[in-house]
Backbone as a ProteinNet text record, in pm:
[ID]
protein_1_A
[PRIMARY]
MNRTIYALVLIAVASCNQLKSYKGSLENTIEDLVKVEVKDTAETFQTQAEINEAYINDYYSYVDSVEIEFQGLLKALPEYRKEFQKEKAAWEKYMEAVKKVAKCADTGSSTPMYVSDVLSQGTLLRLVPIHHLYLHTQGKDLPYSKTSFTQDMITQAYADFITAVREDEYLEEKKAYENALRKEQKCWEKWLECREKTSKKLSGDVKEAFSIGTNQMMRTKLLQLKNQNQNLGMTTNEILQCSLPDDCSDKALLEYPGFHKVWAKHLEDLDWYPNFE
[TERTIARY]
89.5	-3.9	82.7	38.1	115	174.8	111.6	160.1	284.9	326.8	447.2	570.6	580.6	684.8	728.7	639.4	666.8	688.7	812.9	846.7	779.9	706.2	646.1	735.6	735	810.5	720.7	726.1	619.9	682.9	614.3	663.9	583.7	655.6	588.9	529.5	451.2	386.9	242	184.8	44	30.3	-43	-73.5	-187.6	-212	-332	-458.1	-464.2	-587.2	-616.3	-501.6	-514.6	-578.1	-564.2	-608.6	-753.2	-806.3	-938.9	-1043.3	-1051.8	-1158.1	-1150.2	-1022.8	-998	-1039.1	-975.3	-1011	-1151.6	-1227.6	-1362.1	-1445.7	-1400.3	-1469	-1445.5	-1347.5	-1317.7	-1392.9	-1455.2	-1506.7	-1615	-1602.8	-1696.5	-1674.5	-1576.1	-1560.6	-1561.5	-1473.9	-1497.2	-1610.2	-1646.7	-1753.6	-1887.6	-1887.6	-2009.8	-2013.9	-1903.8	-1903.2	-1918.5	-1870.6	-1879.7	-1903.3	-1980.3	-2008.1	-1893.3	-1837.6	-1715.9	-1758.7	-1741.9	-1780.3	-1651.1	-1626.6	-1514.3	-1542	-1504.9	-1553.1	-1421.1	-1454.8	-1351.5	-1316.8	-1181.2	-1148.1	-1026.9	-1029	-917.1	-808.4	-829.9	-738.7	-606.2	-500.8	-379.7	-355.6	-435.2	-420.2	-524.6	-498.6	-599.9	-703.3	-821.6	-941.5	-937.3	-1033.1	-1035.1	-1094.3	-1184.4	-1232.4	-1130.2	-1031.4	-925.8	-826	-812	-713.8	-791.8	-918.9	-991.3	-976.6	-993.4	-987.1	-847.7	-754.8	-603.6	-589.8	-640.7	-637.1	-689.5	-820.1	-891.4	-800.1	-764.9	-674.3	-552.3	-486.9	-367.9	-413.5	-527.9	-576.2	-594.8	-653.8	-684.6	-531.3	-439.6	-309.6	-233.9	-260.7	-192.3	-243.9	-384.7	-445.5	-396.9	-384.4	-342.2	-189.3	-110.4	33.5	40.5	-44.3	-45.8	-88.8	-198.6	-246	-139.8	-67.3	44.6	139.3	179.6	276.8	208.9	88.6	15.7	21.2	-5	1.8	136.7	237	376.6	406.8	349	360.7	300.4	179.8	103.5	201.8	263.2	361.9	477.6	522.8	647.4	617.9	485.4	453.7	321.2	316.2	180.7	124.6	194.8	144.3	63.7	72.8	-0.6	-114.9	-145.4	-233.2	-375.7	-418.5	-560.7	-557.1	-465.4	-452.4	-447.3	-348.3	-334.5	-461.9	-537.3	-665.2	-773.4	-764.3	-863.1	-830.1	-706.3	-661.2	-688.7	-676	-720.7	-876.2	-953.1	-1098.7	-1135.6	-1059.2	-1081.7	-1034.8	-939.2	-899.5	-1018	-1067.2	-1180.8	-1294.3	-1328.7	-1431.5	-1407	-1273.1	-1231.8	-1230.7	-1210.5	-1215.4	-1358.1	-1456	-1583.1	-1634.6	-1566.3	-1590.4	-1519.7	-1402.4	-1325.8	-1396.8	-1464.3	-1536.7	-1650.1	-1709.2	-1813.4	-1751.9	-1639.5	-1566.7	-1530.3	-1491.2	-1456.4	-1569.2	-1699.9	-1813.8	-1851.9	-1783.4	-1827.8	-1770.4	-1672.4	-1611	-1643.8	-1694.7	-1721.6	-1616.3	-1538	-1441.4	-1470.1	-1588.5	-1631.9	-1589.6	-1546	-1518.3	-1396.9	-1308.5	-1191.4	-1222.2	-1345.4	-1389	-1335.4	-1326.2	-1267.7	-1134	-1054.5	-905	-902.2	-989.7	-987.6	-1028.9	-1132.5	-1181	-1070.3	-1009.4	-895.3	-790.6	-759.4	-643.1	-700	-820.3	-869.8	-857.4	-908.4	-895.7	-758.8	-666.7	-525.1	-455.9	-516.4	-452.1	-495.9	-611.7	-654.9	-570.9	-550.1	-478.3	-334.9	-273.1	-134.4	-118.8	-227.3	-222.3	-199.1	-265.9	-249.5	-110.1	-64.1	71	177.9	182.6	294	341.6	247.6	289.1	324.5	245.7	268.5	410.8	456.2	572.7	685.7	674.8	783.9	798.7	687.5	701.3	744.5	687.8	726.7	884.6	931.5	1073.1	1164.2	1114.5	1172.6	1187.3	1083.6	1092.7	1189.7	1232.4	1325.9	1473.2	1487.4	1607.9	1638.8	1548.5	1575.6	1486	1539.9	1459.4	1472.2	1371.3	1361.5	1410.4	1451.2	1466.4	1324.9	1324.5	1186.2	1189	1091.1	1086	1089.4	1181	1204.9	1095.4	1029.3	921.8	797.2	738.3	634.5	502.4	418.4	305.3	182.8	97.8	2.4	-143.8	-239.7	-369.6	-432.6	-378.5	-425.4	-394.3	-272.6	-239.8	-336.7	-376.8	-464.9	-604.5	-645.4	-779.9	-788.1	-678.1	-679.1	-679.1	-608.2	-608.1	-741	-817.1	-960.3	-1040.2	-1021.3	-1104.6	-1075.4	-945.1	-917.3	-972.6	-973.3	-1024.1	-1190.5	-1248.3	-1384.5	-1410.6	-1335.9	-1348.8	-1332	-1226.2	-1206.9	-1324.3	-1387.1	-1513.4	-1617.2	-1632.6	-1736.7	-1715.4	-1584.6	-1556.1	-1539.3	-1558.2	-1542.9	-1664	-1659.4	-1774.9	-1815.4	-1729.2	-1765.7	-1843	-1824.3	-1892.2	-2037.7	-2111.4	-2260.6	-2316	-2244.8	-2295.8	-2193.1	-2193	-2102.2	-2129.8	-2266	-2292.9	-2268.4	-2295.7	-2265.8	-2123.6	-2035.7	-1906.8	-1841.2	-1894.7	-1858.8	-1895.2	-2017.4	-2062.1	-1983.7	-1938.8	-1846.9	-1716.9	-1668.7	-1530.1	-1536	-1650.3	-1664.8	-1683.7	-1746	-1760.9	-1626.1	-1543.5	-1427.6	-1330.2	-1321.5	-1256.8	-1289.6	-1414.7	-1450.1	-1388.9	-1403.7	-1347.8	-1188.1	-1120.5	-985.7	-950.4	-1011.3	-988.6	-1015.8	-1099	-1142	-1037.2	-982	-874.5	-744.3	-712.2	-597.4	-608.7	-724.6	-751	-732.3	-768.1	-745.2	-592.4	-506.2	-365.4	-309.8	-368.2	-304.1	-326.8	-441.8	-489.2	-378.8	-367.5	-286.5	-128.4	-88.8	60.2	74.4	-36	-14.9	8.8	-42.2	-23	100.7	186.4	312.9	417.3	539.2	656.1	787.7	875.9	1015.8	1027.9	1114.1	1144.2	1022.1	932.8	807.3	724.9	700.5	624.1	687.3	804.7	879.9	861.8	880.2	861.3	720.7	634.8	487.7	450.8	506.7	489.7	541.6	661.2	716.1	632.6	585.7	486	364	304	191.8	223.9	348.1	387.2	398.7	458.1	475.6	337.7	241	105.6	47.7	55.4	1	68.8	206.8	265.3	193.5	176.2	120.6	-20.3	-101	-233.5	-241.8	-155.1	-142.4	-102.4	-28	14	-120.3	-183.1	-294.2	-412.8	-422.1	-535.1	-499.7	-383.9	-334.5	-341.2	-329.3	-342.2	-487.2	-578.9	-727.7	-777.1	-709.1	-747.1	-732	-673.9	-663.1	-561.5	-477.9	-371.3	-389.7	-523.5	-548.6	-615.3	-622.6	-679.2	-626.7	-696.4	-646.9	-633.3	-525.5	-514.6	-397.5	-375.4	-274.1	-145.7	-43.8	89	71.2	1.4	-20.9	-67.9	-167.3	-203.4	-111.9	-32.2	75.1	177.8	215.4	308.2	264.6	147.1	98.5	62.5	81	52.9	176.6	167.2	274.7	317.4	457.2	507.6	522.4	532.7	538.8	675.6	773.7	901.5	946.2	840.8	870.7	928.1	999	1056.7	947.2	969.6	878.5	853.4	946.6	938.1	831.3	849	765.4	616.4	599.5	475.7	405	483.2	424.4	385	460.2	437.1	325	313.8	207.7	68.9	10	-123.7	-248.8	-228.6	-346.9	-347.5	-404.5	-397.9	-479.9	-597.7	-682.5	-628.9	-543	-465.6	-359	-285.8	-185.1	-233.7	-341.9	-394.4	-456.2	-510.9	-566.6	-453.6	-331.9	-217	-167.7	-166.3	-115.5	-212.7	-343.6	-427.4	-415.2	-360.2	-339	-213.4	-130.8	-4	40.6	-7.8	13.7	147.5	248.5	383.1	443.7	366.6	406.2	367.8	466.2	455.4	517.8	471.2	541.1	666.8	762.8	903.3	908	922	925.9	1066.8	1161.3	1297.9	1347.7
-114.8	-1.8	121.2	238.8	362.9	388.9	366.7	410.9	338.4	232.4	153.9	246.7	340.1	430.8	495.8	533.2	600.3	504.7	520	428.7	483.1	386	426.8	409.6	514.3	502.1	468	343.8	290.9	323.2	418	461.2	392.6	335.2	261.2	363	440.3	537.1	530.7	428	402.1	248.4	194.5	55.8	28.6	-103.5	-143.9	-86.5	-73.9	-29.2	119.6	183.8	330.7	348	258.4	258.7	207.2	135.7	64.5	176.8	284.9	376.9	428.8	459.3	514.4	404.2	271.4	175.8	130.3	154.1	139.3	224.7	347.7	434.9	386.9	286.7	250.3	108.5	51.9	-75.4	-74.2	-170.4	-183.5	-63.1	9.4	125	75.8	-21.1	-74.5	-169.7	-240.8	-337	-253.5	-127.2	-43.1	-1.1	-5.9	40.3	-59.8	-182.5	-293.1	-414.6	-515.6	-643.8	-739.6	-778	-861.3	-1005.3	-1106.5	-1242.2	-1319.7	-1365.9	-1444.8	-1588.5	-1684.2	-1829.9	-1910.1	-2006.2	-2106.2	-2192.4	-2215.6	-2303.1	-2381.8	-2500.6	-2608.3	-2580.1	-2496.9	-2472.7	-2411.1	-2439.8	-2396.7	-2242.2	-2203.9	-2069.1	-1972.1	-1841.6	-1750.5	-1721.7	-1719.8	-1677	-1520	-1473.1	-1329.5	-1279.2	-1346.3	-1314.2	-1306.4	-1398.1	-1391.2	-1272.8	-1253.8	-1131.5	-1009.3	-1004.3	-882.5	-862.5	-969.6	-964.6	-920.8	-967.2	-939.1	-778.3	-731	-581.6	-503.5	-545.5	-471.6	-475	-590.3	-605.3	-509.6	-513.1	-428.3	-286.3	-241.7	-104	-61	-154.8	-124.5	-113	-200.4	-204.5	-65.7	-15.2	102.5	222.6	240.4	338.9	338.5	223.2	209.5	272.8	239.4	281.5	432.3	486.1	638.4	697.8	646.6	697.1	681.8	585.1	561.8	684.4	720.1	825.8	958.7	981.7	1106.7	1109.4	1008.8	1013.9	1039.5	998.1	1037.4	1175.8	1240.3	1382.6	1462	1422.8	1494.1	1492.7	1391.4	1378.2	1461.7	1463.1	1552.4	1704.3	1740.6	1887.3	1903.7	1870.4	1880.6	2023.3	2130.4	2260.4	2296.6	2205.4	2223.4	2114.8	2046.5	1925.6	1966.9	2092.3	2135.6	2176.6	2222.7	2265.4	2141.4	2047.2	1932.1	1834.8	1840.4	1755.2	1833.9	1955.2	2027.1	1983	1986	1952.4	1811.2	1714	1583.5	1569.8	1659.3	1652.2	1696.7	1786.5	1843.4	1729.4	1656.2	1537.2	1431.3	1409.1	1314.2	1347.6	1467.9	1519.6	1490.5	1522.1	1492.1	1341.4	1259.2	1110.6	1072.6	1132.9	1096.7	1128.7	1234.3	1255.7	1150.6	1113.3	1027.2	893.2	847	719.2	726.6	841.6	848.2	835.2	894.6	875.6	732.1	666.2	519	442.6	470.3	398.6	405.6	510.9	535.5	453.3	366.4	291.2	131	61.8	-85.4	-165.2	-236.9	-319.3	-466.8	-500.1	-639.4	-700.7	-814.9	-893.6	-827.5	-762	-689.5	-550.6	-522.1	-379.1	-362.2	-448.4	-413.9	-372.1	-429.1	-384.4	-237.1	-203.4	-59.4	33.7	-3.9	73	90.5	-10.5	-12.3	91.2	90.9	172.8	307.4	339.4	482.9	543.9	460.9	510.5	512.4	433	441.1	569.3	611.1	736.4	859.6	856.7	959.8	948.4	831.3	808.1	848.6	843.7	869.7	1017.2	1092.9	1242	1296.1	1219.2	1248.5	1212.4	1109.2	1060.6	1137.4	1198.7	1266.8	1385.4	1475	1592.1	1547.6	1448.5	1392.7	1350.9	1263.5	1205.8	1303.2	1396.1	1511.4	1593.8	1622.7	1703.4	1618.5	1493.2	1406.6	1375.3	1346.8	1325.3	1440.3	1553	1683.9	1703.2	1660.3	1667.2	1578.1	1470.4	1372.1	1403.8	1521.5	1561.7	1472.8	1429.6	1339.8	1394.2	1518.7	1571.5	1488.1	1471.6	1412.4	1492.1	1442.6	1521.2	1557.8	1672.7	1712.1	1789.9	1801.4	1880	2031.3	2089.7	2231	2306.9	2228.9	2284.8	2331.9	2442.4	2485.7	2436.9	2366.3	2314.9	2405.3	2448.3	2537.7	2481.8	2547.4	2510.9	2513.5	2615.9	2621.9	2500.6	2438.2	2308.4	2199.5	2195.3	2097.4	2121.6	2250.7	2275.5	2231.7	2261.5	2216	2063.3	2001	1844.2	1784.8	1854.7	1821.6	1824.5	1952.7	1975.1	1878.1	1833.9	1725.9	1597.5	1562.7	1444.1	1430.3	1539.4	1543	1531.8	1601.5	1589.8	1437.5	1369.4	1239.6	1142.3	1181.4	1101.2	1120	1259.2	1273.7	1204.6	1198.2	1132.3	976.9	916.3	780.6	701.6	633.9	564.9	449.2	401.2	275.8	299	430.5	468.5	489.8	421.5	430.1	548.1	578.3	679.6	788.8	867.8	974.4	1092.1	1130.9	1243.6	1227	1107.3	1072.2	1077	1036.2	1042.7	1186.1	1258.8	1401	1476.1	1450.9	1519	1478.6	1355.3	1298.7	1370.7	1391.3	1462.1	1596.3	1670.6	1805.5	1819.7	1733	1734.9	1705.5	1610.4	1584	1707.5	1777.6	1901.7	1991.8	2029.7	2116.6	2083	1952.9	1918.5	1916.3	1900.9	1922.3	2065.2	2151.2	2293.1	2332	2278.5	2314.8	2266.2	2145.8	2081.4	2164.8	2212.1	2283.2	2431.3	2473.7	2606.4	2588.4	2472.6	2454.8	2434	2380	2366.3	2503.4	2593.4	2727	2804.8	2780.5	2851.4	2784.2	2656.6	2593	2642.9	2665.2	2716.7	2849.1	2930.2	3073.1	3067.2	2950.9	2942.2	2883.1	2835.2	2770.8	2872.4	2846.5	2935.9	2847.8	2918.7	2877.9	2759.4	2672.1	2558.5	2462.9	2459.5	2379.2	2435.6	2561.5	2601.9	2578.9	2585.7	2560.6	2410.6	2325.3	2182.4	2152.3	2224.1	2198.3	2245.4	2357.2	2412	2323.5	2271.4	2169.1	2053.9	2008.4	1893.2	1916.7	2040.5	2077.3	2075.9	2121.5	2131.5	1984.2	1899	1757.5	1691.1	1721.5	1673.6	1707.5	1838.2	1879.2	1819.9	1802.1	1711.7	1581.8	1501.2	1370.7	1386.1	1489.7	1499.4	1523.6	1598.5	1628.7	1506.7	1435.5	1296.8	1219.3	1199	1114.1	1165	1294	1345.1	1318.6	1348.5	1325	1180.7	1094.1	947.3	907.2	992.4	979.2	839.4	784.7	664.5	536.6	564	441.9	335	373.9	272.4	204.4	196.8	144.3	7.9	-67	-203	-305.4	-385.2	-487.4	-431.1	-393.7	-331.5	-407.2	-347.5	-394.8	-336.9	-405.6	-339.3	-231.3	-250.4	-139.3	-13.8	-16.8	97	159.5	78	120.7	200.2	143.2	204.8	345.3	369.1	499.1	586.1	541.7	628.1	684.5	794.8	858.8	765	715.8	644.2	741	673.4	742.2	815.7	771.5	823	912.4	962.3	1045.6	1177.2	1253.9	1378.1	1484.4	1601.6	1706.5	1747.8	1750.4	1807.3	1702	1565.6	1472.7	1485.8	1523.9	1536.9	1665	1783.3	1890.8	1891.7	1804	1803.1	1690.3	1609.3	1506.3	1579.2	1538.9	1613.6	1547.8	1431.4	1357.7	1216.7	1129.5	985.7	969.4	1034.8	1021.6	1049.7	1169.6	1208.9	1126.9	1075.6	984.6	849.3	796.6	669.6	684.8	797.1	816.3	808.8	864.7	873.8	730.7	654.7	504.6	424.9	453.9	371	393.9	515.3	543.9	474.5	437.1	361.6	268.8	150.2	62.5	39.6	80	57.9	186.9	293.4	418.8	406.8	444.5	476.3	604.7	669.4	787.9	748.9	843.7	826.7	927.6	865.1	962.5	982.5	956.3	988.4	1131.8
1	-10.2	-0.5	-33.4	-30.4	86	198.8	330.9	360.6	308	346.9	324.2	247.9	223.8	358.2	426.6	555.7	678.8	720.8	831.8	958.2	1020.1	1151.7	1266.9	1355.4	1474.2	1585.9	1625.5	1734	1868.1	1924	2064.3	2170.3	2273.7	2361	2476.4	2439.5	2528.7	2565.6	2499.6	2530.3	2535.6	2616.2	2622.2	2542	2528.7	2448.2	2512.2	2636.2	2713.6	2685.3	2642.4	2616.4	2491	2407.4	2272.2	2246.8	2355.7	2341.6	2297	2359.6	2328.9	2186.5	2141.5	2013.6	1905.9	1931	1839.5	1830.3	1947.1	1956	1858.2	1832.9	1747.8	1598.9	1575.3	1443.8	1424.8	1518.6	1492.3	1381	1289.6	1186.3	1079.5	1080	992.9	853.3	813.6	675.8	652.3	758.7	743.3	719.3	770.6	737.3	590.9	528.3	392.9	284.4	338.5	241.6	322.7	260.8	325.9	299.9	421.3	399.3	453.9	365.7	397.6	411.1	527.5	559.1	584.6	508.5	514.2	558.7	654.3	674.6	549.7	538.7	419.1	458.6	396.2	420	306.3	220.8	96.8	157.8	73.2	111.7	55.6	-35.4	-76.5	-13.6	-35.3	36.4	-62.8	0.2	-68.6	-73.2	-156.6	-175.2	-31	27.4	155.6	257.6	263	363.6	340.9	203.2	176.9	219.8	194.6	246.2	392.3	465.6	610.2	656.5	592.6	626.2	594	495.2	457.1	563.5	608.2	711.3	847.1	886.8	1005.4	996.2	877	862.4	874.2	827.7	853	996.7	1066	1208.6	1289.5	1238	1306.5	1283.1	1156.6	1109.6	1179.1	1198.9	1261.8	1413.6	1478	1615.3	1625.5	1536	1524.7	1525.7	1436	1429.2	1557	1615	1737.7	1851.5	1849.4	1958.9	1938.6	1814.3	1784.4	1841.5	1808.3	1852.3	2002.1	2078.9	2212.2	2265.9	2187.4	2216.2	2195.5	2104.1	2075.1	2184.8	2227.5	2335.6	2456.8	2490.4	2597.3	2584.7	2461.4	2439.1	2447.4	2407.3	2397.1	2474.1	2605.2	2678.5	2682.9	2654.8	2650.3	2532.9	2434.2	2312.9	2296.6	2409.2	2397	2344.2	2387.4	2353.1	2202.1	2149.8	2013.4	1913.7	1966.9	1882.4	1881.5	1999.7	2003.3	1908.5	1890.9	1804.7	1664.1	1629	1486.3	1460.3	1560.6	1547.1	1510	1582	1552.3	1419.4	1360.4	1218.4	1131.2	1162.7	1077.7	1076.7	1201.3	1204.9	1112.6	1107.4	1020	876.6	845.6	714.2	664.8	768.4	742	724.4	783	767.7	613.4	564.2	416.1	316.5	372	301.7	290.3	398.1	394.5	283.4	268.7	165.4	26.6	3	-123.4	-153.8	-41.9	-54.3	-103.3	-72.8	-116.3	-257.6	-326.7	-460	-575.1	-540.2	-640.3	-607.6	-706.7	-673.3	-753.9	-678.2	-742	-723.5	-707.1	-692.6	-561.3	-570.6	-442.5	-367.5	-441.1	-370.9	-315.8	-312.2	-268.4	-126	-35.1	90	96.7	-9.4	-31.9	-66.7	-167.1	-215.3	-109.7	-21.6	81.3	191.9	229.7	320.4	275.2	144.1	92.9	99.3	55.9	55	202.4	296.9	445.4	487.7	439.2	481.2	416	305.9	252	336.5	393.5	484.1	615.4	657	780.9	768.5	646.8	616.1	619.9	577.9	578.7	731	815.1	951.6	1011.4	960.1	1009.9	973	853.2	793.3	893.5	918.6	1004.5	1147.2	1196.6	1351.1	1341.1	1242.5	1246.3	1244.3	1145.9	1140.2	1265.5	1333.6	1455.7	1578.1	1582.9	1698.5	1692.2	1563.5	1555.9	1585.3	1545.7	1593.3	1744.3	1805.5	1968	2019.8	1934	1985.3	1924.4	1856.1	1793.7	1670.8	1602.3	1486.9	1366	1316.4	1202.7	1087.7	1000	873	757	647.4	520.1	480.7	418.8	377.6	241.7	182	47.4	71.5	-14.4	-5.5	-87.9	-175.3	-263.7	-174.3	-197	-136.6	-192.1	-143.8	-205.5	-151.8	-258.2	-213.8	-219.2	-170.8	-167.8	-312	-390.1	-529	-611.2	-589.5	-650.3	-617.1	-492.5	-455.2	-502	-510.1	-566.9	-709.8	-783.8	-928.2	-935.9	-849.4	-851.6	-823.7	-728.8	-701.9	-823.7	-894.9	-1006.7	-1123	-1132.1	-1236.7	-1193.2	-1069.6	-1028.2	-1054.1	-1030.4	-1055.1	-1209.8	-1283.9	-1434.6	-1471.6	-1418.5	-1447.8	-1409.2	-1306.1	-1267.2	-1368.6	-1409.6	-1510	-1639.5	-1669.9	-1793.9	-1803.4	-1681.1	-1676.3	-1711.5	-1818.4	-1884	-1794.3	-1710.5	-1639.5	-1510.2	-1471.2	-1332.5	-1352.6	-1253.1	-1263.8	-1186.7	-1059.4	-973.3	-976.2	-1088	-1107.9	-1019.5	-1010.4	-940.1	-782.9	-743	-609.9	-576	-659.7	-660.8	-649.8	-755.3	-749.4	-620.2	-576.2	-448	-337.4	-328.8	-227.5	-222.4	-343.9	-349.5	-313	-358.6	-313.7	-163	-101.6	45.8	115.1	59.3	107.6	98.6	-14	-37.2	61.3	96.9	200.3	341	366.9	491.3	497.3	389.3	379.3	396.5	346.4	355	492.9	566.8	695	794.8	762.8	844.4	825.9	707.1	676.7	740.1	742.5	829.4	967.6	1023.2	1163.3	1204.6	1094.4	1117.8	1111.9	1020.2	1025.4	1140.2	1211.2	1332.6	1443.4	1437.2	1541.8	1523.9	1413.2	1380.9	1453.4	1445.9	1507.6	1664.9	1724.1	1861	1906.9	1806.5	1835.7	1828.5	1867	1861.8	1829.4	1794.8	1769.5	1678.7	1711.4	1630.4	1616.6	1718.7	1721.7	1606.8	1596.4	1496.8	1359	1350.7	1219.6	1174.8	1275.5	1248.7	1204.8	1277.9	1246.8	1097.9	1044	926.2	814.1	860.6	756.9	743.5	857.8	853.2	774.4	781.8	689.2	546.7	509.2	367.6	322.1	390.5	362.4	355.3	424.9	428.8	297.6	249.4	122.9	17.5	19.2	-91.2	-107	16	5.3	-44.2	-9.3	-50.9	-198.4	-259.2	-397.4	-478.2	-427.8	-488.5	-489.3	-386.4	-378.5	-478.7	-478.8	-576.8	-724.1	-753.4	-889.2	-949	-844.3	-878.2	-890.3	-834.4	-843.5	-793.8	-696.4	-631.8	-724.8	-838.6	-937.8	-892.5	-818.4	-776.6	-653.3	-615.4	-474.1	-500.6	-397.7	-387.3	-478	-542.5	-629.9	-771.9	-814.7	-940.7	-1036.4	-1138.6	-1239.9	-1246.9	-1276.1	-1297.6	-1411	-1502.6	-1609.1	-1525.5	-1456	-1382.8	-1302.9	-1221.8	-1132.9	-1213.8	-1322	-1411.5	-1448.7	-1457.2	-1509.5	-1379.6	-1268.9	-1159.1	-1094.1	-1018.2	-964.4	-849	-845.3	-728.8	-609	-480.5	-369.9	-363.7	-415.1	-404.3	-519.5	-603.8	-715.8	-668.3	-756.5	-723.6	-727.2	-662.6	-670.2	-805.2	-890.1	-1032.3	-1102.5	-1085.6	-1144.5	-1094.2	-967.3	-895.8	-961.9	-977	-1025.8	-1175.6	-1250.4	-1393.1	-1428.7	-1342	-1361.9	-1392.1	-1495.2	-1522.9	-1471.5	-1412.4	-1349.7	-1414.5	-1348.8	-1389.7	-1519.3	-1519.6	-1633.5	-1757.9	-1763	-1883.9	-1922.8	-1826.5	-1849.6	-1901.7	-1847.8	-1882.6	-2029.3	-2062.7	-2194.7	-2296.5	-2268.6	-2356.3	-2369	-2266.1	-2262.1	-2346.1	-2329	-2429.6	-2568.1	-2601.1	-2753	-2799.3	-2707.2	-2742.9	-2622.3	-2628.2	-2511	-2471.6	-2552.6	-2517.7	-2448.9	-2440.2	-2378	-2228.4	-2140.4	-2011.2	-1955.5	-1872.5	-1812.4	-1763.3	-1759.7	-1703.4	-1588.8	-1458.5	-1342.9	-1303.1	-1371.5	-1332.8	-1342
[MASK]
+++++++++++++++++++++++++++++++++++++++++++++++++++++++++++++++++++++++++++++++++++++++++++++++++++++++++++++++++++++++++++++++++++++++++++++++++++++++++++++++++++++++++++++++++++++++++++++++++++++++++++++++++++++++++++++++++++++++++++++++++++++++++++++++++++++++++++++++++++++

């Protein structure tokens, strides 16, 4: 999954009991969106249902690990606990909108894999700034992009995504998908506004590290939007080769016109693929 490029620092600052209430709010998150049927089998190979279940379990573990690091950040910077909790609440509202987007694509029996990946993308957006700031408090600053990513870039990427939905001849519920994306965009903008307000209450190197985390989060969001969720779930190598890789350069990210345009060019010449070097 896309999130694997980010190394998680699992800090032993919260026990399993501390996570129960948080994980409880996630119970049936994916099951509420798709019906998952898991059957016992004596076969030596994995059924699709077993793969789906593994994906769901992996998502829950991923969310737990991000929350552990967040709790570590609160302990490292207790004076900003209130501000960070408000920002978390804004992210949670964003995630509610992400769940609605996840419902808009039907990938058959592998739908739980797709849903898990869409939700994981939203969780990754939370992890990126937390990870940068927490490591900074530990004196372990990460390399970061020197490119400034703007809201205008993201607004354009949302517009391109919506255009791609409208032009997709295989989608049945185009209007629902478009509305879900617009709602997600509004929640994203409110979350970003919350981070801007939080930044104003910070000072010194903490403020600087927080701002770097925001920029890295925006870079991650831009990449996700430009790929238009096409590289998620069970997909093909052909699609992956046309999608932005997680480790692409800033130049490649900024020049990438959107998956729908790259895919259309590929279909004109099946031997052609984008070069991200």
